[in-house]
Short mmCIF file of C-alpha atoms in Angstrom, two decimals:
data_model
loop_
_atom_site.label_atom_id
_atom_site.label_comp_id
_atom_site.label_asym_id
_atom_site.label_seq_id
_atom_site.Cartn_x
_atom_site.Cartn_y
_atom_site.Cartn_z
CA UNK A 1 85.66 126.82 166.26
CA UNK A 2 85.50 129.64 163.48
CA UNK A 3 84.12 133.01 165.66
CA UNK A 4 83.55 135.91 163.50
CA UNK A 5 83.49 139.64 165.02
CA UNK A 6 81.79 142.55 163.37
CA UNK A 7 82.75 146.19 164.63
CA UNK A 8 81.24 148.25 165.70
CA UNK A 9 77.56 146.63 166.10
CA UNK A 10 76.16 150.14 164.49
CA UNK A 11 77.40 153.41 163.06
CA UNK A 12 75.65 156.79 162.18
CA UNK A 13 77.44 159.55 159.83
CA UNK A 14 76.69 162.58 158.01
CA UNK A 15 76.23 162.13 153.89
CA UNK A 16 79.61 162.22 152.29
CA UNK A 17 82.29 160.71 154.62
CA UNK A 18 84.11 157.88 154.37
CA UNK A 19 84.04 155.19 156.04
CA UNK A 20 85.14 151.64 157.59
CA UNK A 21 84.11 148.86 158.41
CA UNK A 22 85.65 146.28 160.51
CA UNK A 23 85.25 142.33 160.32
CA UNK A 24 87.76 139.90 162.24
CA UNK A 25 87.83 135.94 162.53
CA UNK A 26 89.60 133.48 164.82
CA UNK A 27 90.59 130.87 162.19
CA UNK A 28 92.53 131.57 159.18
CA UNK A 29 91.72 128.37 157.09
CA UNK A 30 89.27 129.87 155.04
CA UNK A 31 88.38 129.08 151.40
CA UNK A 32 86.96 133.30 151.17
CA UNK A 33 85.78 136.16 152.43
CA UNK A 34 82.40 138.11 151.51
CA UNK A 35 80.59 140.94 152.56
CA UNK A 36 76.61 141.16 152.13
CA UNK A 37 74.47 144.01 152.33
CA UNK A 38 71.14 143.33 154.30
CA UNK A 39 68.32 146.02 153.70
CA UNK A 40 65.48 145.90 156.41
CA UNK A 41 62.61 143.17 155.94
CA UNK A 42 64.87 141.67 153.30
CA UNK A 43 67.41 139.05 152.15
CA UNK A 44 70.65 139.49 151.54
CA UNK A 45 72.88 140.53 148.23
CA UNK A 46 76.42 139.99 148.29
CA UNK A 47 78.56 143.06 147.79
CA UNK A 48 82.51 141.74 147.40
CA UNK A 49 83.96 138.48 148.03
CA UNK A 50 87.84 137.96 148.15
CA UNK A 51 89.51 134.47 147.60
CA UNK A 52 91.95 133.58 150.20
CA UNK A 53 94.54 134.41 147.96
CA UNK A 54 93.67 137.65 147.10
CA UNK A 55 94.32 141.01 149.40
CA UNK A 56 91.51 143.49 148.30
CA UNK A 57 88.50 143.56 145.91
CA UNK A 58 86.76 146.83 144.50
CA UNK A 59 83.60 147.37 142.86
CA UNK A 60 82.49 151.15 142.89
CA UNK A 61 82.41 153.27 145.83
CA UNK A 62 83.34 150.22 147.81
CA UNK A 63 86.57 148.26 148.37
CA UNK A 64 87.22 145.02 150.54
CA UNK A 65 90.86 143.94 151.68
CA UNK A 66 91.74 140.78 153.62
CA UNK A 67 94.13 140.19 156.07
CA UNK A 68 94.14 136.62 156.22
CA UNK A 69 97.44 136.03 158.84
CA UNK A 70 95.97 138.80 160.86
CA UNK A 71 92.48 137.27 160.48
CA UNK A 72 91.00 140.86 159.50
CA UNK A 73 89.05 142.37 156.89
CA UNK A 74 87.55 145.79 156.66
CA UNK A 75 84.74 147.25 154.08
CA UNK A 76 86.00 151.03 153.21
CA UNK A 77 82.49 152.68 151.69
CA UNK A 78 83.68 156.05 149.92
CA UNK A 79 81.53 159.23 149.82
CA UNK A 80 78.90 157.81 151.59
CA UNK A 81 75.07 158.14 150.67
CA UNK A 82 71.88 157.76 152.46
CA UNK A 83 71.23 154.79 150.24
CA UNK A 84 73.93 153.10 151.66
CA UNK A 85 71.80 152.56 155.47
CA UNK A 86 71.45 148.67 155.59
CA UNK A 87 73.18 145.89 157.78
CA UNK A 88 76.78 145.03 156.51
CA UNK A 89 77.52 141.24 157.00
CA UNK A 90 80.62 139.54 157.13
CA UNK A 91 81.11 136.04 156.14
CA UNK A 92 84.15 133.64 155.76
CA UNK A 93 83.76 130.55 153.94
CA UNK A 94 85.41 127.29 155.96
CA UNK A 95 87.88 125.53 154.20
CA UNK A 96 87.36 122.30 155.68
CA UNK A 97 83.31 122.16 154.89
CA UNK A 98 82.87 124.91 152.99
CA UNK A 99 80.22 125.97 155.28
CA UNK A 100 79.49 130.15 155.68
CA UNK A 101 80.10 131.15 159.35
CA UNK A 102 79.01 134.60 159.82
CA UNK A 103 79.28 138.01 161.86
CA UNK A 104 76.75 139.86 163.65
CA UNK A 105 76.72 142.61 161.06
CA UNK A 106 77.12 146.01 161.55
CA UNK A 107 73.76 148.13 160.88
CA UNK A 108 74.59 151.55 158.95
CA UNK A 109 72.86 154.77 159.04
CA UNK A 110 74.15 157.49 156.34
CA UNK A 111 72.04 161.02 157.51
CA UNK A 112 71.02 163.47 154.88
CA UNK B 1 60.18 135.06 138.30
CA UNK B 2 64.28 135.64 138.80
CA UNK B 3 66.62 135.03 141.52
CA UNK B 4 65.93 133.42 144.81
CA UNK B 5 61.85 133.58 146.00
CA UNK B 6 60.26 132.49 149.38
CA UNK B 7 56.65 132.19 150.25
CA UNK B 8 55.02 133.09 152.29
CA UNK B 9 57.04 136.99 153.02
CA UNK B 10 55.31 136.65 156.77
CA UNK B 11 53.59 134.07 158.83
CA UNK B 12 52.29 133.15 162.06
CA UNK B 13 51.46 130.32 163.50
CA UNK B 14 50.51 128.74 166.87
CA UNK B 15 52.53 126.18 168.45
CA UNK B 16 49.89 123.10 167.46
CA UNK B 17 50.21 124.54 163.94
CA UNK B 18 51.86 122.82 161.06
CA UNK B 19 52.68 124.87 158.31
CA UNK B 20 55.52 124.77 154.99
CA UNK B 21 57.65 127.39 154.15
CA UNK B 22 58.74 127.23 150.42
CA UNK B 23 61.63 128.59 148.27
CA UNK B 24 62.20 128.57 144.30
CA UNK B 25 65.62 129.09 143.01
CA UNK B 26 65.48 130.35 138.98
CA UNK B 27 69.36 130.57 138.90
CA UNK B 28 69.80 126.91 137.47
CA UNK B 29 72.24 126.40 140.60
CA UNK B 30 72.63 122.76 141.92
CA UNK B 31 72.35 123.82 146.13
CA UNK B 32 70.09 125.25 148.52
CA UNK B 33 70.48 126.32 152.15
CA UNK B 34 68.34 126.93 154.77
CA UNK B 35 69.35 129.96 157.36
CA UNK B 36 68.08 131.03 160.66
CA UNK B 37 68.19 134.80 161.72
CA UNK B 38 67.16 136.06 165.04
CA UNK B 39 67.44 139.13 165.95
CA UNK B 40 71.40 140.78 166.87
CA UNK B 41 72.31 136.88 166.29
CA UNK B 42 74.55 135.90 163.23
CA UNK B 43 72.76 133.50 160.58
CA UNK B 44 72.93 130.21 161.60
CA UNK B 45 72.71 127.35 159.05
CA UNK B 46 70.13 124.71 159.35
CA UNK B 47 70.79 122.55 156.05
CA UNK B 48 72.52 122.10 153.13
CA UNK B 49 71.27 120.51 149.95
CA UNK B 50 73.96 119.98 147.54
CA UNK B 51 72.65 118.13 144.28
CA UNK B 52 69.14 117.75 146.03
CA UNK B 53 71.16 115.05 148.56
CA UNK B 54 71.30 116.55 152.55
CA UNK B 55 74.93 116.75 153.11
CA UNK B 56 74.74 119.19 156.66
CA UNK B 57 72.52 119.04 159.01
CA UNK B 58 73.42 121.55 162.33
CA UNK B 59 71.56 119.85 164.96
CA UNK B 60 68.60 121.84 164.10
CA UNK B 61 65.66 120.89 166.37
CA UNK B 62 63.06 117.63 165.10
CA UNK B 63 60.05 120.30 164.47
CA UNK B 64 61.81 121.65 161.42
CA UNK B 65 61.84 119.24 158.51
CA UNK B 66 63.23 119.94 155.24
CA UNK B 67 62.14 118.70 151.51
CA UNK B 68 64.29 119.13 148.50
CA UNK B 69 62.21 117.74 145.84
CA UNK B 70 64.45 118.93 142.81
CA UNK B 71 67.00 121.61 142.63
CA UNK B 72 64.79 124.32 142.17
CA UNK B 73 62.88 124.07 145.12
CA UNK B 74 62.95 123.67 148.52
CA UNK B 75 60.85 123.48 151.70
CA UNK B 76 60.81 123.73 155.40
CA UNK B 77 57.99 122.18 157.33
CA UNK B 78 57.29 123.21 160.55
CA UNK B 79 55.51 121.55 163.72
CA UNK B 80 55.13 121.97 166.92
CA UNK B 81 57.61 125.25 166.78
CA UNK B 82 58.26 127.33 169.83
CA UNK B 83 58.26 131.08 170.50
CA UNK B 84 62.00 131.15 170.33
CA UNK B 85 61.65 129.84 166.91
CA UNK B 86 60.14 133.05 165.77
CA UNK B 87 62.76 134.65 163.08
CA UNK B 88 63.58 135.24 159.72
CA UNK B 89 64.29 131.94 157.71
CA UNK B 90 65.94 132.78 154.80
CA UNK B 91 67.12 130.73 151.91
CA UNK B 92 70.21 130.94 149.72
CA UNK B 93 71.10 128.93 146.34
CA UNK B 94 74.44 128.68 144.80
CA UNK B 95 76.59 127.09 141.99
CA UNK B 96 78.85 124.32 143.86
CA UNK B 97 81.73 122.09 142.49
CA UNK B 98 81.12 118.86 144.93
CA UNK B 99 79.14 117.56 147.41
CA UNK B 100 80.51 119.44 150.06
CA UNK B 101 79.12 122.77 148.84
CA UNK B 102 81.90 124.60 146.43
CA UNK B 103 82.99 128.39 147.10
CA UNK B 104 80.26 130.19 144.72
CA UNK B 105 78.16 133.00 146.43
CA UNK B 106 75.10 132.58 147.33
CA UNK B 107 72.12 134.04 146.30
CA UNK B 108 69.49 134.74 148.76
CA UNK B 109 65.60 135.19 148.81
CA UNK B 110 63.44 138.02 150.70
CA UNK B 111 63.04 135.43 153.66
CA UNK B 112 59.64 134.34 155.47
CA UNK B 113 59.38 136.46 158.91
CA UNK B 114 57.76 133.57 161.07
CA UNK B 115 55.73 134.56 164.21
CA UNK B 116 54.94 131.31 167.02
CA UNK B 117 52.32 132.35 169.27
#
Protein backbone atom coordinates (compact mmCIF):
# COMPACT_ATOMS: atom_id res chain seq x y z
CA UNK A 1 0.00 0.00 0.00
CA UNK A 2 1.26 3.49 -1.41
CA UNK A 3 2.17 5.65 2.14
CA UNK A 4 3.18 9.09 1.43
CA UNK A 5 5.33 11.20 4.11
CA UNK A 6 5.45 14.94 4.21
CA UNK A 7 8.38 16.63 6.29
CA UNK A 8 8.36 18.39 8.44
CA UNK A 9 4.45 18.72 9.38
CA UNK A 10 5.15 22.76 9.64
CA UNK A 11 7.92 25.29 9.14
CA UNK A 12 8.31 29.06 10.10
CA UNK A 13 11.18 31.37 8.45
CA UNK A 14 12.14 34.85 8.14
CA UNK A 15 11.22 36.64 4.50
CA UNK A 16 13.94 35.87 2.05
CA UNK A 17 15.47 32.39 2.73
CA UNK A 18 15.36 29.53 0.94
CA UNK A 19 13.90 26.77 1.49
CA UNK A 20 12.92 22.87 1.26
CA UNK A 21 10.57 20.90 1.33
CA UNK A 22 10.53 17.26 1.78
CA UNK A 23 7.97 14.58 0.36
CA UNK A 24 8.81 10.68 0.40
CA UNK A 25 6.65 7.55 -0.76
CA UNK A 26 6.89 3.80 -0.17
CA UNK A 27 6.06 2.61 -3.71
CA UNK A 28 7.85 3.62 -6.73
CA UNK A 29 5.23 2.59 -9.44
CA UNK A 30 3.92 5.82 -9.95
CA UNK A 31 2.49 7.36 -13.16
CA UNK A 32 3.67 11.28 -11.43
CA UNK A 33 4.39 13.39 -8.94
CA UNK A 34 2.64 16.88 -8.00
CA UNK A 35 2.81 19.36 -5.52
CA UNK A 36 -0.37 21.60 -4.56
CA UNK A 37 -0.52 24.64 -2.71
CA UNK A 38 -3.52 24.78 -0.16
CA UNK A 39 -4.37 28.41 1.14
CA UNK A 40 -6.59 28.38 4.38
CA UNK A 41 -10.52 27.92 3.90
CA UNK A 42 -9.69 26.96 0.34
CA UNK A 43 -9.15 24.34 -2.40
CA UNK A 44 -6.27 23.44 -3.80
CA UNK A 45 -4.08 24.70 -7.04
CA UNK A 46 -1.46 22.60 -8.30
CA UNK A 47 2.00 24.13 -8.33
CA UNK A 48 4.49 21.46 -10.38
CA UNK A 49 3.89 18.04 -11.43
CA UNK A 50 6.80 15.77 -12.73
CA UNK A 51 6.18 12.63 -14.96
CA UNK A 52 7.87 9.61 -13.76
CA UNK A 53 10.32 10.05 -16.24
CA UNK A 54 11.37 13.28 -15.60
CA UNK A 55 13.94 14.41 -12.59
CA UNK A 56 12.95 18.11 -11.80
CA UNK A 57 10.34 20.69 -12.94
CA UNK A 58 10.64 24.62 -12.48
CA UNK A 59 8.23 27.28 -12.74
CA UNK A 60 9.44 30.61 -11.04
CA UNK A 61 10.77 30.87 -7.68
CA UNK A 62 9.96 27.23 -7.29
CA UNK A 63 11.56 23.97 -8.51
CA UNK A 64 10.43 20.23 -7.94
CA UNK A 65 12.90 17.18 -8.46
CA UNK A 66 11.98 13.49 -8.14
CA UNK A 67 13.79 10.78 -6.94
CA UNK A 68 11.80 8.03 -8.06
CA UNK A 69 14.37 4.81 -7.00
CA UNK A 70 14.85 6.64 -3.78
CA UNK A 71 11.09 7.31 -3.56
CA UNK A 72 11.82 11.15 -2.70
CA UNK A 73 10.88 14.42 -3.85
CA UNK A 74 11.56 17.79 -2.37
CA UNK A 75 9.88 21.41 -3.25
CA UNK A 76 12.98 24.06 -3.08
CA UNK A 77 10.91 27.66 -2.74
CA UNK A 78 13.66 30.44 -3.49
CA UNK A 79 13.68 33.88 -1.78
CA UNK A 80 10.83 33.23 0.10
CA UNK A 81 7.79 35.71 0.61
CA UNK A 82 5.08 36.09 3.07
CA UNK A 83 2.72 35.21 0.26
CA UNK A 84 4.09 32.01 0.07
CA UNK A 85 2.30 30.83 3.91
CA UNK A 86 -0.17 28.03 2.76
CA UNK A 87 -0.15 24.12 3.16
CA UNK A 88 2.24 22.36 0.61
CA UNK A 89 0.76 18.96 -0.53
CA UNK A 90 2.37 16.16 -1.98
CA UNK A 91 0.73 13.77 -4.24
CA UNK A 92 1.86 10.72 -6.38
CA UNK A 93 -0.32 9.44 -8.95
CA UNK A 94 -0.65 5.28 -8.84
CA UNK A 95 0.28 3.62 -11.78
CA UNK A 96 -1.87 0.76 -11.45
CA UNK A 97 -5.34 2.93 -10.92
CA UNK A 98 -4.29 6.09 -11.49
CA UNK A 99 -5.72 7.05 -8.27
CA UNK A 100 -3.95 10.35 -6.21
CA UNK A 101 -2.62 9.08 -2.82
CA UNK A 102 -1.56 11.97 -0.85
CA UNK A 103 0.73 13.43 2.06
CA UNK A 104 -0.19 15.18 5.10
CA UNK A 105 1.15 18.46 3.79
CA UNK A 106 3.43 20.59 5.29
CA UNK A 107 1.80 24.06 6.50
CA UNK A 108 4.27 27.14 5.74
CA UNK A 109 4.66 30.32 7.50
CA UNK A 110 7.07 33.01 5.67
CA UNK A 111 7.39 36.10 8.61
CA UNK A 112 7.75 39.64 7.48
CA UNK B 1 -18.31 31.23 -13.74
CA UNK B 2 -14.57 29.50 -14.39
CA UNK B 3 -12.79 26.67 -12.94
CA UNK B 4 -14.04 24.25 -10.38
CA UNK B 5 -17.23 25.73 -8.00
CA UNK B 6 -18.91 24.09 -4.90
CA UNK B 7 -22.00 25.17 -3.10
CA UNK B 8 -22.69 25.65 -0.48
CA UNK B 9 -18.79 27.28 0.90
CA UNK B 10 -20.14 26.09 4.64
CA UNK B 11 -22.87 24.00 6.08
CA UNK B 12 -24.24 22.43 9.02
CA UNK B 13 -26.41 20.02 9.55
CA UNK B 14 -27.85 17.71 12.26
CA UNK B 15 -27.51 14.11 12.12
CA UNK B 16 -31.48 13.51 10.99
CA UNK B 17 -30.66 16.08 8.30
CA UNK B 18 -30.46 15.36 4.63
CA UNK B 19 -28.82 17.79 2.67
CA UNK B 20 -26.77 17.92 -1.18
CA UNK B 21 -23.60 19.28 -1.67
CA UNK B 22 -23.05 20.39 -5.36
CA UNK B 23 -20.05 21.04 -7.68
CA UNK B 24 -19.87 22.62 -11.37
CA UNK B 25 -16.85 22.00 -13.41
CA UNK B 26 -16.54 24.89 -16.46
CA UNK B 27 -13.22 23.27 -17.68
CA UNK B 28 -15.01 20.98 -20.36
CA UNK B 29 -13.07 17.99 -18.55
CA UNK B 30 -14.71 14.47 -18.80
CA UNK B 31 -14.05 13.43 -14.61
CA UNK B 32 -14.94 14.44 -11.29
CA UNK B 33 -13.77 13.37 -7.84
CA UNK B 34 -15.01 13.61 -4.64
CA UNK B 35 -12.30 14.19 -1.61
CA UNK B 36 -12.51 14.05 2.07
CA UNK B 37 -10.23 16.33 4.30
CA UNK B 38 -10.14 16.20 7.99
CA UNK B 39 -8.12 17.94 9.79
CA UNK B 40 -3.86 16.89 9.93
CA UNK B 41 -5.34 13.80 7.77
CA UNK B 42 -4.26 13.45 4.02
CA UNK B 43 -7.27 13.74 1.40
CA UNK B 44 -8.91 10.71 1.09
CA UNK B 45 -10.87 9.87 -2.10
CA UNK B 46 -14.46 8.97 -1.95
CA UNK B 47 -15.36 8.58 -5.83
CA UNK B 48 -14.39 8.80 -9.11
CA UNK B 49 -16.54 9.67 -12.08
CA UNK B 50 -14.78 9.14 -15.24
CA UNK B 51 -17.13 9.89 -18.35
CA UNK B 52 -20.11 10.44 -15.84
CA UNK B 53 -19.79 6.29 -15.19
CA UNK B 54 -18.55 5.49 -11.19
CA UNK B 55 -15.41 3.66 -11.77
CA UNK B 56 -13.95 3.92 -7.72
CA UNK B 57 -15.70 3.76 -5.00
CA UNK B 58 -13.32 3.66 -1.47
CA UNK B 59 -15.63 2.04 0.83
CA UNK B 60 -17.01 5.32 1.70
CA UNK B 61 -19.80 4.93 4.30
CA UNK B 62 -23.87 4.32 2.84
CA UNK B 63 -24.90 8.03 4.18
CA UNK B 64 -22.90 9.63 1.41
CA UNK B 65 -24.42 9.17 -2.01
CA UNK B 66 -23.12 10.56 -5.09
CA UNK B 67 -24.97 11.90 -8.47
CA UNK B 68 -23.16 12.60 -11.65
CA UNK B 69 -25.84 13.79 -13.83
CA UNK B 70 -23.54 15.04 -16.79
CA UNK B 71 -19.94 15.93 -16.81
CA UNK B 72 -20.27 19.21 -15.56
CA UNK B 73 -21.78 18.54 -12.44
CA UNK B 74 -21.72 16.62 -9.61
CA UNK B 75 -23.34 15.99 -6.22
CA UNK B 76 -22.97 14.47 -2.85
CA UNK B 77 -26.03 13.74 -0.81
CA UNK B 78 -25.80 13.33 2.61
CA UNK B 79 -27.99 11.45 5.38
CA UNK B 80 -27.85 10.45 8.47
CA UNK B 81 -23.96 11.80 8.72
CA UNK B 82 -22.05 11.62 11.93
CA UNK B 83 -19.90 14.12 13.85
CA UNK B 84 -16.78 12.49 12.55
CA UNK B 85 -18.04 13.27 9.19
CA UNK B 86 -17.57 16.91 9.78
CA UNK B 87 -14.69 18.13 7.15
CA UNK B 88 -13.92 19.76 4.14
CA UNK B 89 -15.33 17.89 0.98
CA UNK B 90 -13.70 19.10 -1.81
CA UNK B 91 -14.08 18.36 -5.44
CA UNK B 92 -11.56 18.08 -8.28
CA UNK B 93 -12.20 17.74 -12.24
CA UNK B 94 -9.69 16.70 -14.74
CA UNK B 95 -9.01 15.81 -18.45
CA UNK B 96 -8.57 11.79 -18.49
CA UNK B 97 -7.55 9.41 -21.38
CA UNK B 98 -9.70 6.15 -20.18
CA UNK B 99 -11.89 4.94 -17.83
CA UNK B 100 -9.51 4.47 -15.26
CA UNK B 101 -8.87 8.19 -14.72
CA UNK B 102 -5.72 9.37 -17.08
CA UNK B 103 -2.65 11.39 -15.50
CA UNK B 104 -4.05 15.12 -16.10
CA UNK B 105 -4.08 17.42 -12.95
CA UNK B 106 -6.78 18.12 -11.34
CA UNK B 107 -8.48 21.11 -10.80
CA UNK B 108 -10.09 21.72 -7.56
CA UNK B 109 -13.04 23.86 -6.13
CA UNK B 110 -13.10 26.11 -2.79
CA UNK B 111 -14.68 22.99 -0.97
CA UNK B 112 -17.96 22.93 1.31
CA UNK B 113 -16.75 23.03 5.17
CA UNK B 114 -19.56 20.62 6.58
CA UNK B 115 -20.46 20.86 10.33
CA UNK B 116 -22.74 17.48 11.91
CA UNK B 117 -24.16 18.44 15.08
Amino acid sequence: KQEVTQIPAALSVPEGENLVLNCSFTDSAIYNLQWFRQDPGKGLTSLLLIQSSQREQTSGRLNASLDKSSGRSTLYIAASQPGDSATYLCAVLMDSNYQLIWGAGTKLIIKP
Amino acid sequence: ETGVTQTPRHLVMGMTNKKSLKCEQHLGHNAMYWYKQSAKKPLELMFVYSLEERVENNSVPSRFSPECPNSSHLFLHLHTLQPEDSALYLCASSQVQDQRGGADTQYFGPGTRLTVL
